[in-house]
Tab-separated table of C-alpha atoms and ligand atoms in Angstrom:
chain	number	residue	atom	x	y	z
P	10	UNK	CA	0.000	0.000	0.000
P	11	UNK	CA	0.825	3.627	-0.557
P	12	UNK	CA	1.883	5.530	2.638
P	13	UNK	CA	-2.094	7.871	1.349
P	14	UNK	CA	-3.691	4.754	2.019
P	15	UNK	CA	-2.081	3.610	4.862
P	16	UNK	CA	-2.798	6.960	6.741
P	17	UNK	CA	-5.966	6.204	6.596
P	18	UNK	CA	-6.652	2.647	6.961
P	19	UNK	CA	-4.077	1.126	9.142
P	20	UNK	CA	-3.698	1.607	12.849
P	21	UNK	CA	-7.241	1.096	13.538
P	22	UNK	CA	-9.844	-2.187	13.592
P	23	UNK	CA	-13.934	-0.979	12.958
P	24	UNK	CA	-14.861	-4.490	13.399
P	25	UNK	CA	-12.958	-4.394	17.166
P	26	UNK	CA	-15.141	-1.504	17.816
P	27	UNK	CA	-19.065	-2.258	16.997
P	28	UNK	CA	-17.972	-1.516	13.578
P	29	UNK	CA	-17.701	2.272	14.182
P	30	UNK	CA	-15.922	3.834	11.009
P	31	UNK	CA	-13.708	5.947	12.921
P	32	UNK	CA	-12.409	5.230	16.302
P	33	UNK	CA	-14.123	6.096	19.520
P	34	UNK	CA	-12.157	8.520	21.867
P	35	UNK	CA	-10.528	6.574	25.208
P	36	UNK	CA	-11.565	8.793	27.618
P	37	UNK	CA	-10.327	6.488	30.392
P	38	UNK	CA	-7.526	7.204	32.660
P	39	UNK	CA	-7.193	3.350	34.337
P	40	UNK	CA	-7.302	0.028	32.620
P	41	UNK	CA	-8.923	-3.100	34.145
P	42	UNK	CA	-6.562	-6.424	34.403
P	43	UNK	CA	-7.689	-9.998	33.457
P	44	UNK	CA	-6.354	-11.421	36.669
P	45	UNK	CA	-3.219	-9.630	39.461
P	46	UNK	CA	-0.717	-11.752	37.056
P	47	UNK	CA	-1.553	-9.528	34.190
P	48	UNK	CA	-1.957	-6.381	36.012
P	49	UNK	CA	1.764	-7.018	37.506
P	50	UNK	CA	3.840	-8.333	33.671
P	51	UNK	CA	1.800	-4.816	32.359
P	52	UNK	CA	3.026	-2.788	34.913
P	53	UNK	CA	6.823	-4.091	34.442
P	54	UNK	CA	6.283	-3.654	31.147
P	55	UNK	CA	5.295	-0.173	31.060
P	56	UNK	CA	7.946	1.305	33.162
P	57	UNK	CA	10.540	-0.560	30.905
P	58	UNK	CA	11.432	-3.549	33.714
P	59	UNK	CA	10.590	-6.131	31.554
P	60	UNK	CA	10.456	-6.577	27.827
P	61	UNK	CA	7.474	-8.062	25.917
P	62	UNK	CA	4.017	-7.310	25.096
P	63	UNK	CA	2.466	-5.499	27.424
P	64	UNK	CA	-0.912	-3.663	27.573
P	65	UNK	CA	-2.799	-0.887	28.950
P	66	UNK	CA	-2.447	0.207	32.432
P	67	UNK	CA	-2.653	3.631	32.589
P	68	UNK	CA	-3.363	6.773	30.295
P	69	UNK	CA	0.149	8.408	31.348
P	70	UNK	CA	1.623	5.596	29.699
P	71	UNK	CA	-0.700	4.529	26.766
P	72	UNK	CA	-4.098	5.098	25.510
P	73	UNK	CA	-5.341	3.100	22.456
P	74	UNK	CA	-5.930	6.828	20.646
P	75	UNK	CA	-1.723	7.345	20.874
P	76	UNK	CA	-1.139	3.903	19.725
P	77	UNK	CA	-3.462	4.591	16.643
P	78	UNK	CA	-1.611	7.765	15.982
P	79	UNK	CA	1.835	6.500	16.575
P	80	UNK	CA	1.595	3.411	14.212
P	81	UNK	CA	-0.042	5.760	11.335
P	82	UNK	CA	2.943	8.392	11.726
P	83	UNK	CA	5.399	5.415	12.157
P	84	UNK	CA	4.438	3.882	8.772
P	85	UNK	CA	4.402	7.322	7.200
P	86	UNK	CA	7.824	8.124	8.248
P	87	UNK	CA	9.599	4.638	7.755
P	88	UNK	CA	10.137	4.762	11.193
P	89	UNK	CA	9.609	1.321	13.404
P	90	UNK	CA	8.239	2.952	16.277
P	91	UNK	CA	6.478	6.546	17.656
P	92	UNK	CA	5.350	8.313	20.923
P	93	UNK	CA	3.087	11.066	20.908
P	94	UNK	CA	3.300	13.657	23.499
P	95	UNK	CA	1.297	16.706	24.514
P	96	UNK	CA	3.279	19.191	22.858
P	97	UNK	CA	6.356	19.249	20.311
P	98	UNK	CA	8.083	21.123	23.290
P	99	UNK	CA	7.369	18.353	25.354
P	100	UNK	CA	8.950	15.963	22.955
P	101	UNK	CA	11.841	17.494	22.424
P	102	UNK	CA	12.440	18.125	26.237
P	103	UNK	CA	11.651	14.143	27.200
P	104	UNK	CA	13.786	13.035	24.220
P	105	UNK	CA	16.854	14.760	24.919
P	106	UNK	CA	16.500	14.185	28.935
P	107	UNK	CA	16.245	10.056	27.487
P	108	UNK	CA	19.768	10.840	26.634
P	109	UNK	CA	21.760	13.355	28.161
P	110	UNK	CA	23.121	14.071	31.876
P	111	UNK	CA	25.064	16.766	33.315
P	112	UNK	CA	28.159	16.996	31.761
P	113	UNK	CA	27.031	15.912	27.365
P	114	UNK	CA	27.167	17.732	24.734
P	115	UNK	CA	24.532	18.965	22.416
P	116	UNK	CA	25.775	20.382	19.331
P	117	UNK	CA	23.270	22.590	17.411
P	118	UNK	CA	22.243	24.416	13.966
P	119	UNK	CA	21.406	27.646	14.771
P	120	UNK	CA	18.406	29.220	13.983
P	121	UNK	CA	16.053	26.994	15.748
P	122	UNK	CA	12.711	27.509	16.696
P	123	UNK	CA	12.958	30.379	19.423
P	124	UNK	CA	11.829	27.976	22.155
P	125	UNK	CA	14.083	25.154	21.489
P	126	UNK	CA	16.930	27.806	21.782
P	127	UNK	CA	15.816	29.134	24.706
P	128	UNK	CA	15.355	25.531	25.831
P	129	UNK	CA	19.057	24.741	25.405
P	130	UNK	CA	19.919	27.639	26.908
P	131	UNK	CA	17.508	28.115	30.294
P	132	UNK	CA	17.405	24.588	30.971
P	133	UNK	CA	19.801	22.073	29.283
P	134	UNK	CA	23.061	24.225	30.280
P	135	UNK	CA	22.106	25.233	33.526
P	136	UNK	CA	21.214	20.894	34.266
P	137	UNK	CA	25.232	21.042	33.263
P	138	UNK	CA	24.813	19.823	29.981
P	139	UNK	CA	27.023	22.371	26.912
P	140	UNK	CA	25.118	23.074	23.958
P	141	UNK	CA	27.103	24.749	21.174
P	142	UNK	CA	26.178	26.209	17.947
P	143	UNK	CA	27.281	26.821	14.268
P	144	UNK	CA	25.094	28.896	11.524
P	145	UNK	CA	22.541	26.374	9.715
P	146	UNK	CA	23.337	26.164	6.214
P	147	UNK	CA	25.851	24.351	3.834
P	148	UNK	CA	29.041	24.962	5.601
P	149	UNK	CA	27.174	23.197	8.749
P	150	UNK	CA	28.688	20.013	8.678
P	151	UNK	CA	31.824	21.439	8.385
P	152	UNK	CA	31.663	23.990	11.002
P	153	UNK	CA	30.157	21.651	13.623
P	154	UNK	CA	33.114	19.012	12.684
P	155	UNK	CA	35.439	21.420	12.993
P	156	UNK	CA	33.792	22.487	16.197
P	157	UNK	CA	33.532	19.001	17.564
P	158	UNK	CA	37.467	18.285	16.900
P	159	UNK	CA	38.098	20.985	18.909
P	160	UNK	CA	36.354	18.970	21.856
P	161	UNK	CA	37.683	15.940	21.405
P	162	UNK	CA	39.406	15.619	24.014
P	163	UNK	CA	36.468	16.171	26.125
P	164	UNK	CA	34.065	14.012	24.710
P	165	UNK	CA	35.566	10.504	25.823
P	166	UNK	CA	32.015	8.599	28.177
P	167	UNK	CA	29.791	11.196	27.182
P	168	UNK	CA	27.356	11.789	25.296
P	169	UNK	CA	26.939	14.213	21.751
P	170	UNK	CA	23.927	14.842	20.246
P	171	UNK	CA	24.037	16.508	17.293
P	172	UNK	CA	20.522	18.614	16.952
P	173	UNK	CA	19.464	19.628	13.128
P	174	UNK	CA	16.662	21.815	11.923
P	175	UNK	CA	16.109	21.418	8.695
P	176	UNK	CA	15.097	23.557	6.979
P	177	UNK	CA	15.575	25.889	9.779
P	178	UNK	CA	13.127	27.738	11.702
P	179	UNK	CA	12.637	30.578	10.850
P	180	UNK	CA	15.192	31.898	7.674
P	181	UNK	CA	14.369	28.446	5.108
P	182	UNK	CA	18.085	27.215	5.418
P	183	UNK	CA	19.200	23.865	4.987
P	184	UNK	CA	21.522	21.600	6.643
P	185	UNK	CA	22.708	18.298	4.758
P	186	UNK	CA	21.618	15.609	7.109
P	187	UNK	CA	24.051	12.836	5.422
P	188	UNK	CA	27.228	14.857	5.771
P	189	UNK	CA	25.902	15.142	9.797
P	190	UNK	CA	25.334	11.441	9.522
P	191	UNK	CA	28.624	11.052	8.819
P	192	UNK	CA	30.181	12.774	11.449
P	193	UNK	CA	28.149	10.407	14.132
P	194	UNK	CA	29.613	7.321	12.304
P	195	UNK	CA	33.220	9.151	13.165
P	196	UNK	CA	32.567	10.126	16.248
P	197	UNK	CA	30.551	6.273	17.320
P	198	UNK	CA	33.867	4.790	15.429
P	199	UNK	CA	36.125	6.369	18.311
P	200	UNK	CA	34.034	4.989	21.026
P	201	UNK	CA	32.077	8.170	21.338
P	202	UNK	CA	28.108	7.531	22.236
P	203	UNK	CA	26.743	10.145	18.966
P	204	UNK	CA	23.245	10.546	17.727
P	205	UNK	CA	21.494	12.724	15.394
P	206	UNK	CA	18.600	14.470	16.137
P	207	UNK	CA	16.624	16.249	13.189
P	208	UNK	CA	13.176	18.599	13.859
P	209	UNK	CA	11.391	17.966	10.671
P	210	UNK	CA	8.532	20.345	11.731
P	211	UNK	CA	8.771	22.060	8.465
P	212	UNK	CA	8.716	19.226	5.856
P	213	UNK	CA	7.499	16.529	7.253
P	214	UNK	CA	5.767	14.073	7.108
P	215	UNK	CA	5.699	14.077	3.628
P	216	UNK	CA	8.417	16.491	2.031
P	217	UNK	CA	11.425	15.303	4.300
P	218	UNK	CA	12.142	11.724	5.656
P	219	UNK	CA	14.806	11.747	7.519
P	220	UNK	CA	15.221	8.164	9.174
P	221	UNK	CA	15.910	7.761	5.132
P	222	UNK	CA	19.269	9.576	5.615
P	223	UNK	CA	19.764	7.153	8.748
P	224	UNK	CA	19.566	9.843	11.596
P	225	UNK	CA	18.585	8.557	14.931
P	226	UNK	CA	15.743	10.329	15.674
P	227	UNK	CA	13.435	12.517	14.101
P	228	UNK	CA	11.165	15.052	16.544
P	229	UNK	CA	7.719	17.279	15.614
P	230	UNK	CA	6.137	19.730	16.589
P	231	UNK	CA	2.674	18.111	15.666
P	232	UNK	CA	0.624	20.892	16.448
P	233	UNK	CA	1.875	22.036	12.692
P	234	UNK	CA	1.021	20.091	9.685
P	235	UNK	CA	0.325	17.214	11.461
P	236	UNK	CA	-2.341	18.469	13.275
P	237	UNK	CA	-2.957	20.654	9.917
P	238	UNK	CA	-6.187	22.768	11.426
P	239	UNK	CA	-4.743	25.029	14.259
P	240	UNK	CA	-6.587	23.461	16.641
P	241	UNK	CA	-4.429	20.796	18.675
P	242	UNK	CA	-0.728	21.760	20.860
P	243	UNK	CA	0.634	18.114	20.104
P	244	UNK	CA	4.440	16.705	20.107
P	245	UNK	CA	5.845	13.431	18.344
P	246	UNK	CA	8.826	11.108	18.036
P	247	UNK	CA	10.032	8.428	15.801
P	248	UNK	CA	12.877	6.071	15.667
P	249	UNK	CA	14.047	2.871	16.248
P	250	UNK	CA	12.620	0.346	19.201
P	251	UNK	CA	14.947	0.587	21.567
P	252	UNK	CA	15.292	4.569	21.407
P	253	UNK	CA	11.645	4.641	21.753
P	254	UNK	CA	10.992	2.335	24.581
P	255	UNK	CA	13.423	4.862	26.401
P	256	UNK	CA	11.750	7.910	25.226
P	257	UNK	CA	8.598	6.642	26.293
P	258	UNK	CA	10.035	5.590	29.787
P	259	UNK	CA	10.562	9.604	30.428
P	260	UNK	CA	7.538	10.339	28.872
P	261	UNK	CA	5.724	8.269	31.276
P	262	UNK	CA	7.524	9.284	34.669
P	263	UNK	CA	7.576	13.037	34.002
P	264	UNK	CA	3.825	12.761	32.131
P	265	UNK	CA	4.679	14.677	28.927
P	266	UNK	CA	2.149	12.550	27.322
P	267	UNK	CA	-0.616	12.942	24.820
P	268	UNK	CA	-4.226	13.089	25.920
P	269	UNK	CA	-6.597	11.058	24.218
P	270	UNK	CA	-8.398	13.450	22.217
P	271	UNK	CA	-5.667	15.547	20.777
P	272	UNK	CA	-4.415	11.967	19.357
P	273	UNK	CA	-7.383	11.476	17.920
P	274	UNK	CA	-7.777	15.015	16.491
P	275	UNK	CA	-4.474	14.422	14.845
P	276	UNK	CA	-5.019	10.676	13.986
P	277	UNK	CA	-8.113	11.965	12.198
P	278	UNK	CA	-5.992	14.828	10.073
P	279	UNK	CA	-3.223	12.383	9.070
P	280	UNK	CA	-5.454	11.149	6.420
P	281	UNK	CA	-5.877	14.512	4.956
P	282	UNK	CA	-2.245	15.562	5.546
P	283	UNK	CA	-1.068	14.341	1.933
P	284	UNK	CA	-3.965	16.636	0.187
P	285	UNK	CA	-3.405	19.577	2.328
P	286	UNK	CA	0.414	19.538	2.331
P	287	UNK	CA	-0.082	19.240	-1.673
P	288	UNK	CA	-1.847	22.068	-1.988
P	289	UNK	CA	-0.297	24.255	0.504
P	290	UNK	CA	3.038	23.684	-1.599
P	291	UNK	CA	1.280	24.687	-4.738
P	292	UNK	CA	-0.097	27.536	-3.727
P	293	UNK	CA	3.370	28.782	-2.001
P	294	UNK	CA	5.517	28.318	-4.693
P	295	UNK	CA	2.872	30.833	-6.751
P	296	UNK	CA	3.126	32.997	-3.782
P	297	UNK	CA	6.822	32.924	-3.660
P	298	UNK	CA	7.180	33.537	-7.424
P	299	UNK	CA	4.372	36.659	-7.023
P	300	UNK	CA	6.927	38.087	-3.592
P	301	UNK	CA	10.146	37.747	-5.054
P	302	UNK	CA	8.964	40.252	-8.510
P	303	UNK	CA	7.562	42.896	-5.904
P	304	UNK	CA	9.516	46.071	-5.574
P	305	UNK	CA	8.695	46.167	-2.172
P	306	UNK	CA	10.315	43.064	-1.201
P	307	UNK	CA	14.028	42.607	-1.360
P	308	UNK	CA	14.612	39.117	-0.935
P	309	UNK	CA	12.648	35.382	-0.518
P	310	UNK	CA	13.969	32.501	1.034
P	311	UNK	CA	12.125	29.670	-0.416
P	312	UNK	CA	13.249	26.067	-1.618
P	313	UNK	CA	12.465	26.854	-5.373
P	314	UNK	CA	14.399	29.533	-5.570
P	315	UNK	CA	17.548	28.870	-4.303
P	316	UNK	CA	19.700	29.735	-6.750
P	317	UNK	CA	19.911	26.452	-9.105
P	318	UNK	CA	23.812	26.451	-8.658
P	319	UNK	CA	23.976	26.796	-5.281
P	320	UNK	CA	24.973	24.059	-2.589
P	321	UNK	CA	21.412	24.465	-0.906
P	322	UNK	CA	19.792	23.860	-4.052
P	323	UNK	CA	21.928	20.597	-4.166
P	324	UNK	CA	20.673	19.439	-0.572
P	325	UNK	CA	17.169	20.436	-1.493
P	326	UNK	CA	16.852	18.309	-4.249
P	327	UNK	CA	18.791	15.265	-2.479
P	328	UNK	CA	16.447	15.269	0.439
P	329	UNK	CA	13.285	17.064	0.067
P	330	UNK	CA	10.939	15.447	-1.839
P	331	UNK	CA	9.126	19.267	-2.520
P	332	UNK	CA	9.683	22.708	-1.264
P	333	UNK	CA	7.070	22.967	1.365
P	334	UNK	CA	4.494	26.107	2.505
P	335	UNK	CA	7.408	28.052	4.089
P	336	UNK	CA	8.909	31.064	3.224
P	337	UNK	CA	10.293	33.870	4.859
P	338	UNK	CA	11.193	37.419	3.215
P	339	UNK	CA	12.667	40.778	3.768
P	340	UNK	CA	10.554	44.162	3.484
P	341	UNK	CA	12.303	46.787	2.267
P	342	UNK	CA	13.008	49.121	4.927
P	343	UNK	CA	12.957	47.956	8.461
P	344	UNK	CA	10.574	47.339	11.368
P	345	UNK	CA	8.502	50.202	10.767
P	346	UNK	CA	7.628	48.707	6.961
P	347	UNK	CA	7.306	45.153	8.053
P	348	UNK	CA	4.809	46.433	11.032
P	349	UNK	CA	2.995	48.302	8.595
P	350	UNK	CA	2.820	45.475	6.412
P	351	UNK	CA	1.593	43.098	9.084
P	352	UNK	CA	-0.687	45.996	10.223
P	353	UNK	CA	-2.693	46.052	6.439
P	354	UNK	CA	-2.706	42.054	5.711
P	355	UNK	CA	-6.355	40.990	6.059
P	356	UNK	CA	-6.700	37.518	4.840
P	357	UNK	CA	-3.669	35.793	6.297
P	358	UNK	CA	-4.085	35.609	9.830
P	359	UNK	CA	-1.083	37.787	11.803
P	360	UNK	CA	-0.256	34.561	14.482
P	361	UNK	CA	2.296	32.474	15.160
P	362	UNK	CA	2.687	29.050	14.243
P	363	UNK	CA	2.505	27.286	11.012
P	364	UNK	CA	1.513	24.623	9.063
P	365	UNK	CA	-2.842	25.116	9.447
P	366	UNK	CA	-5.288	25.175	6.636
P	367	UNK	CA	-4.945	28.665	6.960
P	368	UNK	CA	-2.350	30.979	5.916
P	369	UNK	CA	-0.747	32.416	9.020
P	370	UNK	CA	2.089	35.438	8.847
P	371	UNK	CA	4.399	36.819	11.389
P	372	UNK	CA	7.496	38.916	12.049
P	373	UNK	CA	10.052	36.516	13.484
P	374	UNK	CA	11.816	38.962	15.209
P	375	UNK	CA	9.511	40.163	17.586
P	376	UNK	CA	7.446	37.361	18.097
P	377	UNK	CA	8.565	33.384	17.309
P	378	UNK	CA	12.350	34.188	18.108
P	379	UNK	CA	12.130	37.514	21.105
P	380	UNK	CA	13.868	35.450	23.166
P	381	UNK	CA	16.758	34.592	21.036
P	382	UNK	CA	20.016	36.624	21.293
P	383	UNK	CA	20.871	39.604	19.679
P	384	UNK	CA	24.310	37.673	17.874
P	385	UNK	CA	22.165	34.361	17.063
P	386	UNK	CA	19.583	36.380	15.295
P	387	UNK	CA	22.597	38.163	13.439
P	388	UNK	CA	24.316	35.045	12.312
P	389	UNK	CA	20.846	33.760	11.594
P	390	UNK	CA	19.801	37.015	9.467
P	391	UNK	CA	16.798	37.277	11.894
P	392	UNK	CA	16.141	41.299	10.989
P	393	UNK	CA	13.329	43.677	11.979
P	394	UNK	CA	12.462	43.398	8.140
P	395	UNK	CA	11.949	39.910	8.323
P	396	UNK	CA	8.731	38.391	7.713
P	397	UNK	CA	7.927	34.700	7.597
P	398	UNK	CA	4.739	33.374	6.043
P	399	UNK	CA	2.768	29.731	6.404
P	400	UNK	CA	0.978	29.321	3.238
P	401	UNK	CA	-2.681	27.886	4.189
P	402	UNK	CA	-4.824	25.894	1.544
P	403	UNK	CA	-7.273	28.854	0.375
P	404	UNK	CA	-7.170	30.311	-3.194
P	405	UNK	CA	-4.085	31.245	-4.450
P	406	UNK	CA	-5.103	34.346	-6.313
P	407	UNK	CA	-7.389	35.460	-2.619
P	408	UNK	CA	-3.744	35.329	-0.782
P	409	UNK	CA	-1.662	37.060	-3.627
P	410	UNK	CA	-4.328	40.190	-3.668
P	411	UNK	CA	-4.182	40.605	0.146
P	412	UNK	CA	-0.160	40.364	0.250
P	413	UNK	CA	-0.215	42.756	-2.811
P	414	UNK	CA	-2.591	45.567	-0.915
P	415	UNK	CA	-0.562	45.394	2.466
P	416	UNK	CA	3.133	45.938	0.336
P	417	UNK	CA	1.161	48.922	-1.637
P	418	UNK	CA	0.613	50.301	2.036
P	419	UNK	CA	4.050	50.522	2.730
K	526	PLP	C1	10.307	23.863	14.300
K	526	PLP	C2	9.550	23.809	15.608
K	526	PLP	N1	9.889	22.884	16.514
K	526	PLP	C3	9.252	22.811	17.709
K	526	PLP	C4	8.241	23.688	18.041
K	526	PLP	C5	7.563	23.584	19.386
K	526	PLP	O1	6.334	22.940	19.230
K	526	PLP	P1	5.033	23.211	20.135
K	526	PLP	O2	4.647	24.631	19.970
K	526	PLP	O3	4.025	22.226	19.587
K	526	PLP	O4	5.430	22.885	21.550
K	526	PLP	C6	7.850	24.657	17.120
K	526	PLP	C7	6.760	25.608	17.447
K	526	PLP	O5	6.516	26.570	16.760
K	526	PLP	C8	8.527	24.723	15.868
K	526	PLP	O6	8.209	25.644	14.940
């Protein structure tokens, strides 16, 4: 089967369920036992004592609406197994305390999402744990080998996790995940415990597979595409078993979990997320074409046009299966214009986030990345001109005309 139909018809049983279409919502926080013997093997199970099959015990663990959820995305993504949590902060937290302690290393692509940054920096390096950055693009690999080799000496027992947004959050840049790839296999080769981590918020599921490139483990922020309708704050995780199983064990003491309806809410918009990612990539690359001929508008970072020559286009093309809905660009002029700008769009809706139905627009600066440094946003060309916009499913022509009438307001 196609990974369209398998969105929509694996992961779930009708006939196990009176034959409902669609699959009821576990609103049940407790799970009765057959007999003490099963209650006891599920519970040893669940908290990762004991291998083997398991079952439900408890909602902070599992829920039959995350397992539906986490097979579908699993199968999607090529992945052998998934854990939903209750926000894509939430996974990224409980998968990187899975795997580091005070004194690891996290080495980092910088931009990232504002709140992963400030993440790193307000909580992962005051728990003791150093996490280092060099400027996303296609001198990454490079820079963060060069950076690594510089540590070597340090890096002996611990751990290195080498953290990738691709393309980056929020300036479009991308990072060639094989080339990082290859610097785990170097590092794992000289006894040192490496994995890659890659936030594939912006492509994925269906533009960018990373497990494909063999990174370790690929992270969302679900409450984007995957959830699709701006309507769900939702997290998720794939990767192999055993990376999982630990994942899950975190995920389970500290409760970062899903709740049952959110999974189903974004269970139910998996099978629409081919169609709406489809057409939320046609439309932007009109949209791009229609921003990067305005006078008012001096630059647009966007997949398609990359220049053809250039080393991004090169890793676009090898790993990206399409450009996306994401584009950021810079006003002429500076905060003043952009504000104005922002202040006269109608139809796109001025918020944060990304990845809904809807087209949503916002200035980076001041609102996605205010917490981020004044030298990260310079090395990540985070300016007051900079806008970035989430291209939504409505007509094409409908978004142009309302872009068009806030740049004549400038
Ligand atoms: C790339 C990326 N990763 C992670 C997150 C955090 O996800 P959430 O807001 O679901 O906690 C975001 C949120 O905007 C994001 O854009």
């Amino acid at each position: 089967m196609e990974k369209d139909t398998i969105v929509i018809s694996k992961g779930y049983d009708p006939l196990k369920y009176n034959g409902a279409v669609k699959p009821p919502i576990f609103l049940t926080s407790t799970y009765k036992f057959k007999s003490a013997e099963e209650g006891e093997s599920f519970i040893r199970v669940a908290l990762g004592l004991d291998k083997g099959e398991g079952g439900f015990v408890y909602s902070r663990f599992s829920n039959p609406n995350f397992d539906i959820v986490e097979e579908r995305l699993s199968l999607l993504e090529g992945a052998k197994s998934a854990a939903v949590f209750c926000s894509g902060m939430a996974a990224i937290t409980s998968t990187l305390l899975a795997f580091v302690k005070n004194g690891d290393y996290i080495f980092y692509t910088n931009p990232l999402y504002g709140g992963t940054e400030f993440l790193f920096k307000e909580f992962f390096e005051k728990m003791g744990v150093s996490t280092l950055h060099v400027n996303a693009g296609s001198e990454s690999p490079k820079l963060m080998e060069s950076m690594i080799n510089s540590y070597k000496g340090k890096l002996k027992g611990k751990s290195v996790i080498l953290y990738i947004e691709t393309p980056a959050n929020p300036n479009n840049v991308m990072v060639d995940l094989g080339a990082i790839v290859k610097i785990r296999d170097k590092l794992i080769k000289e006894g040192i415990n490496a994995k890659v981590f890659v936030d594939n918020t912006f492509m994925g599921p269906i533009f960018q597979s990373p497990l494909e490139q063999k990174v370790d483990i690929v992270l969302y922020s679900a409450t984007k595409f995957i959830g699709g309708h701006s309507d769900v704050i939702a997290g998720a995780v794939l990767g192999s078993e055993e990376d999982i199983s630990k994942i899950k064990g975190i995920r389970g003491m500290i409760g970062t979990n899903g709740n049952p309806f959110d999974s189903w809410l974004m269970a139910r918009s998996l099978e629409t997320v081919h169609i709406r990612m489809q057409r939320q990539m046609e439309n932007a690359k009109k949209i791009a074409e229609f921003l990067s001929k305005h006078p008012k508008v001096d630059r647009v970072i966007y997949p398609e046009l990359y220049d053809k020559k250039s080393e991004q286009y090169r890793i676009y093309k090898k790993q990206c299966k399409g450009p996306g809905s994401l584009m950021s660009f810079y006003i002429k002029g500076g905060k003043k214009e952009a504000f104005k700008f922002l202040n006269n769009i109608k139809l796109c809706k001025l918020a944060v986030s990304l990845g809904g139905t809807e087209s949503l627009i916002e200035h980076p600066k001041a609102m996605t990345h205010s917490e981020v440094d004044e030298n990260t946003l310079k090395d990540a060309e985070i300016t007051d001109n900079m806008i970035r916009l989430s291209v939504g499913i409505e007509n094409y022509q409908d978004l142009i005309n309302d872009l068009k009438s806030a740049l004549d307001k400038i």
